[in-house]
XYZ file of C-alpha atoms in Angstrom:
691
model
C -3.111 43.233 -2.687
C -2.861 39.732 -4.188
C -5.337 40.662 -6.943
C -2.791 43.016 -8.488
C 0.094 40.575 -8.515
C -2.022 37.663 -9.725
C -2.372 39.408 -13.075
C 1.201 38.185 -13.616
C 0.108 34.565 -13.277
C -0.944 34.556 -16.927
C 2.310 36.310 -17.869
C 4.291 33.509 -16.252
C 2.353 30.899 -18.178
C 2.984 32.722 -21.459
C 6.602 31.616 -21.117
C 5.376 28.065 -21.694
C 4.420 28.956 -25.286
C 8.088 28.835 -26.265
C 8.482 25.458 -24.545
C 5.546 24.053 -26.495
C 7.029 25.285 -29.739
C 10.328 23.598 -28.877
C 8.599 20.236 -28.437
C 8.967 20.101 -24.656
C 6.370 17.946 -22.898
C 3.890 19.705 -20.655
C 4.811 17.433 -17.749
C 8.379 18.823 -18.010
C 7.304 22.489 -17.866
C 8.079 22.861 -14.132
C 11.673 21.744 -14.702
C 12.126 24.460 -17.353
C 10.130 27.179 -15.583
C 11.179 26.892 -11.932
C 14.755 28.178 -12.416
C 13.674 31.374 -14.178
C 10.802 32.055 -11.825
C 13.240 31.690 -8.915
C 15.658 34.000 -10.713
C 12.891 36.569 -11.126
C 11.968 36.292 -7.445
C 15.560 36.819 -6.341
C 16.216 39.741 -8.653
C 13.007 41.583 -7.786
C 13.715 41.297 -4.101
C 17.330 42.380 -4.509
C 16.161 45.449 -6.441
C 13.573 46.288 -3.768
C 16.103 45.959 -0.970
C 18.677 47.984 -2.918
C 16.155 50.824 -3.390
C 15.269 50.712 0.300
C 18.921 50.878 1.321
C 19.605 53.642 -1.187
C 16.872 55.732 0.415
C 18.515 55.192 3.809
C 22.221 55.734 3.040
C 22.473 56.771 -0.618
C 24.868 55.389 -3.276
C 27.530 58.069 -3.234
C 30.120 55.607 -1.961
C 29.401 52.463 -3.924
C 31.808 50.310 -1.930
C 30.124 51.241 1.346
C 26.740 50.662 -0.266
C 27.730 47.179 -1.486
C 29.207 46.277 1.889
C 26.081 47.405 3.719
C 23.878 45.458 1.323
C 25.879 42.265 1.742
C 25.564 42.557 5.507
C 21.784 42.284 5.097
C 22.268 38.549 4.287
C 19.707 38.583 1.483
C 22.044 37.364 -1.230
C 23.904 39.484 -3.759
C 24.436 40.046 -7.486
C 27.107 42.448 -8.676
C 25.225 43.268 -11.880
C 22.091 44.239 -9.950
C 23.588 45.957 -6.898
C 26.825 47.548 -8.103
C 26.113 48.068 -11.808
C 22.396 48.702 -11.334
C 21.773 46.436 -14.336
C 18.929 43.916 -14.240
C 17.862 40.997 -16.412
C 15.674 43.231 -18.561
C 18.689 45.394 -19.443
C 20.709 42.332 -20.433
C 17.941 41.177 -22.777
C 17.969 44.459 -24.746
C 20.936 43.276 -26.821
C 20.625 39.810 -28.290
C 24.199 39.964 -29.689
C 25.848 40.269 -26.279
C 23.182 38.301 -24.404
C 25.038 34.985 -24.099
C 28.113 36.594 -22.502
C 26.124 38.998 -20.336
C 23.668 36.335 -19.104
C 26.515 34.000 -18.173
C 28.307 36.811 -16.310
C 25.034 37.834 -14.673
C 24.516 34.339 -13.273
C 28.143 34.141 -12.128
C 27.714 37.444 -10.291
C 25.411 35.989 -7.673
C 26.716 35.200 -4.218
C 27.868 31.584 -3.653
C 24.696 30.428 -1.875
C 22.377 31.803 -4.556
C 24.480 30.198 -7.271
C 24.334 26.961 -5.271
C 20.530 27.120 -5.099
C 20.000 28.190 -8.692
C 22.389 25.505 -9.911
C 24.860 27.794 -11.634
C 27.691 25.787 -13.269
C 27.267 22.785 -10.990
C 29.407 19.709 -11.505
C 27.816 16.387 -12.430
C 28.208 14.961 -8.914
C 26.786 17.972 -7.051
C 23.203 18.758 -6.195
C 21.905 20.950 -8.998
C 18.726 22.072 -7.244
C 17.172 24.380 -9.867
C 19.953 23.654 -12.412
C 19.597 26.939 -14.245
C 22.864 26.418 -16.131
C 21.824 22.976 -17.335
C 18.326 24.104 -18.331
C 19.716 27.189 -20.068
C 22.112 24.982 -21.996
C 19.232 22.797 -23.177
C 17.194 25.832 -24.260
C 20.208 27.246 -26.066
C 20.482 24.009 -28.075
C 16.836 24.447 -29.009
C 17.621 28.071 -29.980
C 15.076 29.606 -27.619
C 17.222 30.657 -24.629
C 17.293 34.365 -25.423
C 13.568 34.486 -26.223
C 12.729 32.566 -23.035
C 14.796 34.792 -20.732
C 13.476 37.919 -22.480
C 9.843 36.909 -21.812
C 10.671 36.244 -18.160
C 12.540 39.539 -17.823
C 9.451 41.484 -18.881
C 7.559 40.331 -15.768
C 8.145 43.115 -13.258
C 7.726 41.996 -9.664
C 9.614 44.886 -8.075
C 6.461 46.823 -7.077
C 5.332 43.982 -4.835
C 6.426 43.091 -1.334
C 7.551 39.680 -0.091
C 4.062 38.585 0.936
C 2.609 39.480 -2.464
C 5.381 37.693 -4.344
C 4.821 34.663 -2.135
C 1.135 34.707 -3.104
C 2.045 34.576 -6.794
C 4.674 31.924 -6.126
C 2.163 29.633 -4.463
C -0.312 29.941 -7.330
C 2.427 29.055 -9.805
C 3.677 26.125 -7.702
C 0.141 24.830 -7.489
C -0.088 24.757 -11.270
C 3.256 23.008 -11.467
C 1.927 20.404 -9.064
C -1.095 19.877 -11.318
C 0.802 19.277 -14.528
C 3.731 17.305 -13.157
C 1.478 14.744 -11.407
C 3.466 14.891 -8.199
C 2.460 12.933 -5.129
C -0.757 14.302 -3.625
C -0.092 17.364 -1.497
C 3.683 17.119 -1.897
C 4.061 20.503 -3.537
C 1.067 22.522 -2.536
C -1.477 22.681 0.257
C -4.557 24.780 -0.644
C -4.911 28.138 1.026
C -8.272 27.246 2.591
C -6.680 24.243 4.310
C -3.755 26.395 5.467
C -6.274 28.836 6.914
C -8.133 26.062 8.725
C -4.904 24.604 10.121
C -3.878 28.032 11.400
C -7.301 28.734 12.880
C -7.062 25.469 14.826
C -3.580 26.380 16.029
C -4.434 29.867 17.282
C -7.162 28.457 19.543
C -4.332 27.002 21.644
C -2.062 30.040 21.988
C -2.549 33.390 23.708
C -1.338 36.635 22.179
C 1.091 37.136 25.065
C 4.311 38.209 23.352
C 6.135 34.904 23.856
C 8.287 33.489 21.074
C 6.786 30.736 18.903
C 8.726 28.217 16.833
C 7.009 26.560 13.850
C 8.328 23.418 12.155
C 7.554 21.568 8.920
C 9.779 18.537 8.230
C 8.359 18.118 4.700
C 8.103 21.778 3.796
C 8.251 21.518 -0.003
C 8.417 25.032 -1.407
C 7.336 26.412 1.971
C 3.747 27.342 1.233
C 2.246 25.542 4.245
C 5.008 26.595 6.645
C 5.139 30.224 5.538
C 1.381 30.435 5.066
C 0.761 29.287 8.637
C 3.374 31.702 9.976
C 1.880 34.668 8.132
C -1.622 33.882 9.376
C -0.389 33.355 12.953
C 1.299 36.763 12.819
C -1.988 38.239 11.675
C -4.051 36.558 14.416
C -1.427 36.774 17.192
C 0.387 40.006 16.276
C 2.359 40.351 19.505
C 3.977 36.911 19.256
C 7.311 36.811 17.396
C 7.843 33.662 15.346
C 10.638 31.609 13.827
C 10.117 28.972 11.151
C 12.121 25.818 10.512
C 11.692 23.592 7.491
C 13.386 20.636 5.843
C 12.942 19.367 2.293
C 14.405 16.536 0.199
C 13.158 17.606 -3.236
C 15.949 19.620 -4.858
C 13.902 22.248 -6.643
C 11.360 22.773 -3.885
C 14.131 23.138 -1.316
C 15.767 25.799 -3.461
C 12.524 27.762 -3.758
C 11.894 27.554 -0.005
C 15.497 28.468 0.791
C 15.418 31.502 -1.510
C 12.141 32.586 0.078
C 13.569 32.115 3.580
C 16.283 34.734 3.055
C 13.639 37.417 2.706
C 11.819 36.371 5.869
C 12.940 37.073 9.399
C 14.071 34.135 11.564
C 13.463 31.477 8.916
C 15.702 28.426 8.561
C 15.403 25.909 5.735
C 17.603 22.796 5.523
C 18.134 20.310 2.726
C 17.873 16.602 3.468
C 15.741 13.541 4.043
C 13.898 13.994 7.340
C 13.562 10.244 7.791
C 17.287 9.488 7.551
C 18.982 12.792 8.415
C 18.130 13.673 11.998
C 21.128 15.999 12.206
C 19.157 18.949 10.859
C 17.746 20.921 13.840
C 18.867 18.010 16.052
C 18.945 20.270 19.129
C 15.667 22.050 18.396
C 12.210 21.232 19.713
C 9.211 23.206 18.561
C 5.995 24.799 19.826
C 4.073 24.113 16.623
C 4.446 21.611 13.801
C 2.530 21.450 10.540
C 3.048 19.009 7.694
C 1.521 17.521 4.584
C 3.901 14.565 4.199
C 3.797 12.447 1.044
C 1.415 9.516 1.331
C 1.329 6.282 -0.567
C 5.098 6.587 -1.107
C 7.328 3.694 -0.052
C 10.465 3.978 2.069
C 12.144 0.815 0.835
C 15.208 2.749 -0.294
C 15.758 3.928 3.293
C 14.743 0.746 5.097
C 18.207 0.015 6.465
C 18.667 3.566 7.764
C 15.233 3.597 9.384
C 15.747 0.254 11.104
C 19.181 1.346 12.347
C 17.911 4.726 13.574
C 19.279 5.399 17.062
C 17.085 8.331 18.081
C 14.230 6.149 19.396
C 11.781 8.406 17.548
C 10.288 5.442 15.674
C 8.296 3.416 18.177
C 7.112 1.087 15.402
C 7.436 0.940 11.629
C 4.540 1.235 9.175
C 4.150 -0.755 5.980
C 7.120 -0.383 3.647
C 4.711 0.895 0.986
C 3.653 4.028 2.887
C 5.889 6.198 5.061
C 3.342 8.716 6.392
C 3.603 7.487 9.958
C 7.399 7.749 9.922
C 7.061 11.501 9.418
C 4.335 11.773 12.055
C 6.419 9.959 14.658
C 9.311 12.274 13.853
C 7.066 15.318 14.247
C 5.883 14.248 17.679
C 9.484 13.506 18.659
C 10.379 17.107 17.742
C 7.481 18.757 19.570
C 7.996 20.489 22.900
C 6.330 18.966 25.955
C 3.431 21.372 25.413
C 3.640 21.351 21.614
C 0.749 21.341 19.150
C 0.724 19.846 15.648
C -1.617 19.475 12.686
C -0.658 16.847 10.110
C -2.421 16.033 6.833
C -2.874 12.326 6.040
C -4.934 10.173 3.745
C -7.356 7.643 5.217
C -4.999 4.675 5.429
C -3.355 5.846 8.649
C -6.709 5.598 10.426
C -7.214 1.879 10.011
C -4.497 0.154 7.961
C -2.661 -2.682 9.676
C -4.032 -5.387 11.935
C -3.620 -5.468 15.731
C 0.076 -5.861 16.455
C 1.093 -4.347 13.107
C 3.322 -1.311 12.863
C 0.454 1.037 11.996
C -1.757 -0.191 14.825
C 1.093 0.033 17.328
C 1.886 3.569 16.181
C -1.741 4.626 16.676
C -1.704 2.895 20.043
C 1.453 4.828 20.995
C -0.204 8.130 20.102
C -3.325 7.259 22.089
C -1.488 5.861 25.102
C 0.444 9.117 25.376
C -2.874 10.948 24.955
C -1.530 13.153 22.174
C -4.489 12.864 19.778
C -7.008 15.639 20.395
C -8.977 15.588 17.156
C -9.193 14.012 13.730
C -11.007 15.992 11.054
C -12.239 14.515 7.787
C -11.843 16.905 4.858
C -14.112 16.918 1.808
C -13.073 15.015 -1.281
C -11.632 17.073 -4.169
C -10.016 19.518 -1.735
C -6.406 19.035 -2.857
C -4.982 19.787 -6.269
C -3.545 16.370 -7.057
C -6.009 13.959 -5.500
C -9.757 13.571 -5.171
C -9.657 11.279 -2.122
C -10.682 12.027 1.446
C -7.924 13.569 3.515
C -7.716 13.970 7.277
C -6.198 16.431 9.708
C -4.637 14.712 12.706
C -4.578 17.265 15.524
C -1.969 16.457 18.163
C -1.635 18.193 21.519
C 1.027 17.213 24.036
C -0.629 19.350 26.690
C -4.345 18.624 26.473
C -6.531 20.448 29.008
C -7.799 18.412 31.935
C -11.346 18.146 30.603
C -10.015 16.569 27.387
C -7.707 14.006 28.930
C -8.186 10.574 27.367
C -10.776 11.999 24.962
C -10.776 12.505 21.192
C -13.190 14.417 18.989
C -13.933 13.214 15.472
C -15.190 15.947 13.161
C -16.799 14.981 9.886
C -16.296 18.073 7.756
C -16.794 16.218 4.479
C -19.950 18.203 3.699
C -18.617 21.588 4.820
C -17.540 23.086 1.514
C -18.617 25.107 -1.466
C -17.940 24.318 -5.126
C -15.277 26.238 -6.975
C -16.523 28.208 -9.933
C -13.635 26.737 -11.896
C -11.777 23.560 -10.983
C -8.060 23.826 -10.225
C -6.635 20.482 -11.186
C -8.557 17.960 -9.090
C -9.550 20.631 -6.600
C -13.254 21.250 -7.142
C -14.242 22.306 -3.626
C -13.074 24.748 -1.006
C -13.866 25.538 2.607
C -15.100 29.092 2.924
C -14.837 31.137 6.100
C -18.233 29.979 7.403
C -17.276 26.332 6.887
C -14.037 26.821 8.794
C -15.778 28.686 11.589
C -18.087 25.694 12.096
C -15.152 23.297 12.292
C -13.161 25.459 14.709
C -16.266 25.975 16.841
C -16.800 22.205 17.053
C -13.149 21.764 18.010
C -13.203 24.448 20.708
C -16.572 23.439 22.160
C -15.524 19.777 22.151
C -18.971 18.247 22.298
C -21.275 16.151 20.147
C -23.204 17.832 17.371
C -24.551 16.949 13.932
C -21.080 16.421 12.471
C -18.802 15.783 15.448
C -18.619 13.247 18.237
C -16.447 13.022 21.332
C -15.166 9.619 22.432
C -13.115 8.180 25.214
C -9.902 7.176 23.504
C -10.523 3.560 24.604
C -13.416 3.445 22.165
C -10.874 2.950 19.378
C -9.046 0.085 21.102
C -9.997 -3.533 20.528
C -8.943 -7.015 21.604
C -7.752 -9.389 18.937
C -8.166 -12.554 21.001
C -6.579 -15.624 19.436
C -8.001 -19.021 20.375
C -7.283 -22.627 19.503
C -10.531 -24.325 18.543
C -11.010 -28.083 18.749
C -13.164 -29.295 15.880
C -15.891 -31.803 16.773
C -17.904 -34.408 14.893
C -21.647 -34.417 14.301
C -22.198 -35.512 17.881
C -19.981 -32.806 19.362
C -17.232 -35.318 20.131
C -13.506 -34.894 19.578
C -10.581 -37.304 19.761
C -9.446 -37.567 23.350
C -5.736 -37.710 24.070
C -4.150 -39.898 26.722
C -2.526 -38.103 29.640
C 0.943 -38.146 31.127
C 2.754 -36.678 34.108
C 5.373 -34.103 33.083
C 8.610 -33.261 34.886
C 6.816 -30.732 37.065
C 4.509 -33.476 38.305
C 1.527 -32.077 36.417
C -0.940 -34.275 34.568
C -1.101 -33.073 30.966
C -2.452 -34.355 27.677
C -0.250 -36.082 25.162
C -0.066 -34.246 21.840
C -0.827 -37.342 19.798
C -1.638 -41.051 19.807
C 1.131 -42.994 18.108
C 0.068 -45.958 15.968
C 2.224 -48.927 14.980
C 1.043 -49.505 11.394
C 1.402 -52.809 9.601
C -0.228 -51.549 6.408
C -1.563 -48.326 4.903
C -4.122 -48.739 2.166
C -4.991 -45.820 -0.124
C -7.889 -46.273 -2.552
C -8.601 -43.888 -5.401
C -10.998 -44.183 -8.320
C -8.435 -45.970 -10.454
C -6.291 -48.027 -8.125
C -5.403 -49.119 -4.634
C -1.928 -48.414 -3.265
C -0.590 -50.356 -0.314
C 2.335 -49.408 1.941
C 3.753 -52.131 4.181
C 7.338 -50.962 4.789
C 7.703 -48.379 7.534
C 11.457 -48.452 8.065
C 13.278 -48.599 4.727
C 17.032 -49.097 4.411
C 17.397 -50.359 0.811
C 16.525 -48.966 -2.630
C 16.708 -49.754 -6.329
C 20.171 -48.554 -7.329
C 19.251 -48.606 -11.014
C 16.680 -45.856 -10.363
C 18.200 -43.805 -7.524
C 21.707 -42.661 -6.644
C 21.206 -42.985 -2.886
C 18.690 -43.733 -0.187
C 18.180 -40.005 0.328
C 17.464 -39.533 -3.386
C 14.953 -42.365 -3.141
C 13.343 -40.539 -0.229
C 13.272 -37.139 -2.000
C 12.179 -38.467 -5.384
C 9.680 -41.138 -4.408
C 8.752 -41.737 -0.784
C 8.326 -38.139 0.396
C 6.047 -36.957 -2.455
C 4.021 -40.184 -2.288
C 3.383 -39.901 1.455
C 2.722 -36.159 1.238
C 0.066 -36.817 -1.411
C -2.004 -38.974 0.966
C -5.120 -37.082 2.044
C -7.082 -38.948 4.686
C -10.143 -36.734 4.173
C -10.336 -36.716 0.397
C -9.176 -40.309 -0.236
C -10.232 -43.667 1.144
C -7.296 -44.186 3.535
C -7.113 -47.024 6.041
C -4.348 -47.577 8.578
C -3.944 -51.177 9.772
C -2.300 -52.112 13.066
C -2.090 -55.471 14.791
C -5.108 -54.601 16.943
C -7.319 -52.320 14.849
C -8.063 -50.485 11.615
C -8.431 -46.696 11.533
C -10.002 -44.387 8.954
C -11.825 -41.072 8.721
C -15.577 -40.995 8.093
C -16.070 -37.803 6.099
C -19.855 -37.779 6.446
C -19.727 -37.968 10.228
C -16.418 -36.034 10.492
C -15.065 -38.608 12.918
C -12.256 -41.139 13.148
C -13.428 -44.772 13.123
C -11.599 -47.450 15.048
C -12.535 -50.991 13.977
C -11.578 -53.924 16.247
C -12.670 -57.398 15.164
C -15.456 -55.976 13.036
C -16.795 -53.676 15.758
C -16.621 -49.979 14.871
C -16.221 -47.176 17.401
C -16.483 -43.461 16.666
C -13.497 -41.837 18.407
C -14.488 -38.267 17.577
C -13.194 -35.595 15.206
C -9.446 -35.761 14.748
C -6.608 -36.008 12.221
C -4.712 -38.971 10.820
C -1.197 -37.643 10.330
C 1.055 -39.708 8.070
C 4.627 -38.481 7.723
C 7.904 -39.642 6.252
C 11.398 -38.678 7.362
C 14.970 -39.435 6.327
C 17.244 -40.457 9.183
C 20.937 -40.008 8.589
C 23.367 -42.772 9.502
C 24.932 -42.791 12.967
C 27.825 -44.764 14.417
C 25.483 -47.544 15.450
C 22.731 -47.381 12.849
C 22.480 -47.180 9.064
C 20.562 -44.448 7.285
C 16.861 -45.149 6.946
C 13.498 -43.845 5.763
C 10.865 -43.881 8.500
C 7.095 -43.612 7.944
C 5.007 -42.771 11.010
C 1.291 -42.478 11.738
C -0.275 -40.593 14.640
C -3.782 -39.494 15.603
C -4.213 -35.913 16.844
C -6.977 -33.521 17.714
C -8.252 -31.466 14.785
C -7.222 -28.026 16.034
C -7.907 -24.742 14.292
C -6.432 -21.391 15.257
C -8.874 -18.517 15.039
C -9.311 -15.048 16.471
C -12.171 -12.843 17.554
C -12.388 -9.041 17.559
C -13.819 -7.940 20.906
C -14.383 -4.499 22.403
C -11.775 -3.303 24.902
C -11.817 -1.884 28.399
C -8.784 -0.357 30.143
C -9.934 -2.060 33.349
C -8.265 -5.478 33.194
C -10.988 -7.275 35.153
C -13.754 -5.811 33.000
C -11.778 -6.524 29.859
C -11.309 -10.181 30.776
C -14.986 -10.519 31.632
C -15.941 -8.930 28.281
C -13.798 -11.495 26.477
C -15.204 -14.392 28.517
C -18.802 -13.261 27.963
C -18.189 -12.960 24.241
C -16.750 -16.474 24.058
C -19.620 -17.928 26.054
C -22.142 -16.303 23.725
C -20.572 -16.952 20.327
C -18.103 -19.854 20.560
C -19.731 -23.288 20.795
C -16.729 -25.569 20.215
C -14.105 -26.406 22.859
C -11.243 -23.897 22.757
C -8.167 -22.653 24.580
C -7.015 -19.056 24.824
C -3.795 -18.387 22.949
C -2.660 -14.765 22.876
C -4.430 -11.430 23.017
C -3.163 -8.399 21.081
C -4.559 -4.913 21.621
C -5.165 -2.945 18.434
C -6.257 0.628 17.686
C -8.141 1.820 14.618
C -10.561 4.566 13.643
C -13.346 4.319 11.128
C -15.225 7.470 10.163
C -17.706 5.482 8.098
C -18.859 3.537 11.148
C -19.058 6.604 13.372
C -20.932 8.833 10.943
C -22.795 6.203 8.954
C -26.320 7.263 8.032
C -28.406 4.305 6.797
C -30.347 4.854 3.640
C -33.998 5.403 4.426
C -36.076 2.789 2.649
C -39.373 3.687 1.069
C -42.568 2.200 2.430
C -44.236 -0.711 0.677
C -47.184 1.577 -0.072
C -44.934 4.080 -1.910
C -43.240 1.335 -3.908
C -46.600 -0.232 -4.874
C -47.947 3.165 -5.904
C -44.975 3.685 -8.219
C -45.455 0.222 -9.731
C -49.134 0.956 -10.347
C -48.219 4.258 -11.989
C -45.684 2.572 -14.284
C -48.209 -0.114 -15.213
C -50.763 2.574 -16.124
C -48.183 4.387 -18.272
C -47.333 1.126 -20.020
C -51.012 0.369 -20.653
C -51.513 3.830 -22.151
C -48.521 3.350 -24.453
C -49.875 -0.020 -25.605
C -53.235 1.597 -26.377
C -51.561 4.375 -28.358
C -49.601 1.836 -30.399
C -52.679 -0.307 -30.915
C -51.129 -3.383 -29.308
């Protein structure tokens, strides 16, 4: 079937010869080709349907015939249906072509004209913008020749499914040359087959209605491809498809296609900001290949103000994949099933407590994740990176509750005889059978492993470490009784300095004024200017660790011994090591009050040398076990005094860790044998050269 129609693939690409001759860049070919390909699709289908209807009721009464045709809801063109005159007929006369082609386009029904972009105003969506593109080609004097080449491609012998096959091959090529976001335009047929084969394992062929949804449907190849394959595998189940797309041209192609498919509904709009489309619908099945690595900064305000509660958390502004996935799960029925294509970043990007981690945690806590499947590299047309199928099931069977299977299908592929863009590999039927078998059997094998979902959780335990000196000692704080009657440590030891001495290589600076109320008016406009311009930067520049800094009080002298990492207190020549700590010297400007003039105050305090840190520790859903795991970890690995701060639970997945195979090292004997062999070869060469 598809072999016959694919002979026209080369015919379609012959139309690009005229574009090349007119100096149009290859990357712009899709913009100039899409409108006419869509026009060809529409016309061929209108002609087919008109012939079918003519066989049923005849054309004796043309008005009745036209009325019956319009009731079919497939679109309409008065030239094609009433006058029985197609694009090829119009192109027979180049002298009347301009008038006839314009009238031909105007003869379409309003929706088709809307989608094709016939005579759209500057403020309206142009979608395929056939009028604008035709105008540009007319200026380049190649409009007639371009339309004539297109008109010679006869698609009328082929049915909707066959035309869709050709359409998807052409859209794939457009995706290649226009460098669109990976997967945005086209999902390979082998991946569509795999997605469908995973889906049909979950549904019986019992005659019940199935609804299928793709919120980023592009030109519809994934959505329609999955539907067609489901109909083939589950023939007794009627289906309805629902798609939404924000790209003008791809929406138009999908919308045109939808009119020739039963129970298919395509809406235009941004899924992330326009929840009104299908707002009252929830679906049995969802499939999607949302754009990845694309930011959502332009919609940040709308997303943050979203009132649907579909977004449990927000991912990084630079990548909106997880916004689409959250929306998909929001739109699934209580027993719904979804397969979503992502790149690797959604598996592990974001630390514990981040939007990405919290989104993963939400999926796992609801026990929606049934499987994650790693695809081979070079599987998609626009990217060579690893991609992953997230398999979601809102009604997991009892034996899979709280479990997830990871399937490493990266080696399950065969090379293409000829690369298609960046696609150099494909999954053949045997490869897909292995993957589906692993998914249905749900057990460990050479390329799959089943885990409790808790395996992917972890504790990010924050602690406050107290640094110690070479003897393990730290500065001890005095205690006080707080308002609750509890004995607690003071945060610092306040000193009453009489002098601060700072020695550098070149000079010694001494500070003896610690409450300053006057300033040199010839240098500064005010006391605050004096503070900002002089005192503050000078005090901030003091580094008790890097400089020789001594703080004098009436009773003692204090400084930091860098070698011993301790604070020294010297009283009457006797030195005492107080332990590791900080000498904190600060300056502040105090504004005038009713009873006191403005002043600059310099203070000195001693504090513990605290350092916030965190440890990544395995997680257990049992709180007692989890706390013991954390405590045991701290006892084993943390040697300094510390206090617990906060604990955040994160979730991440790492295929490399799970399926890592260490490189097998050669034995010393093998390595030595190779060295000996190389030495012998070298000796022979030296002999031959007479060295």
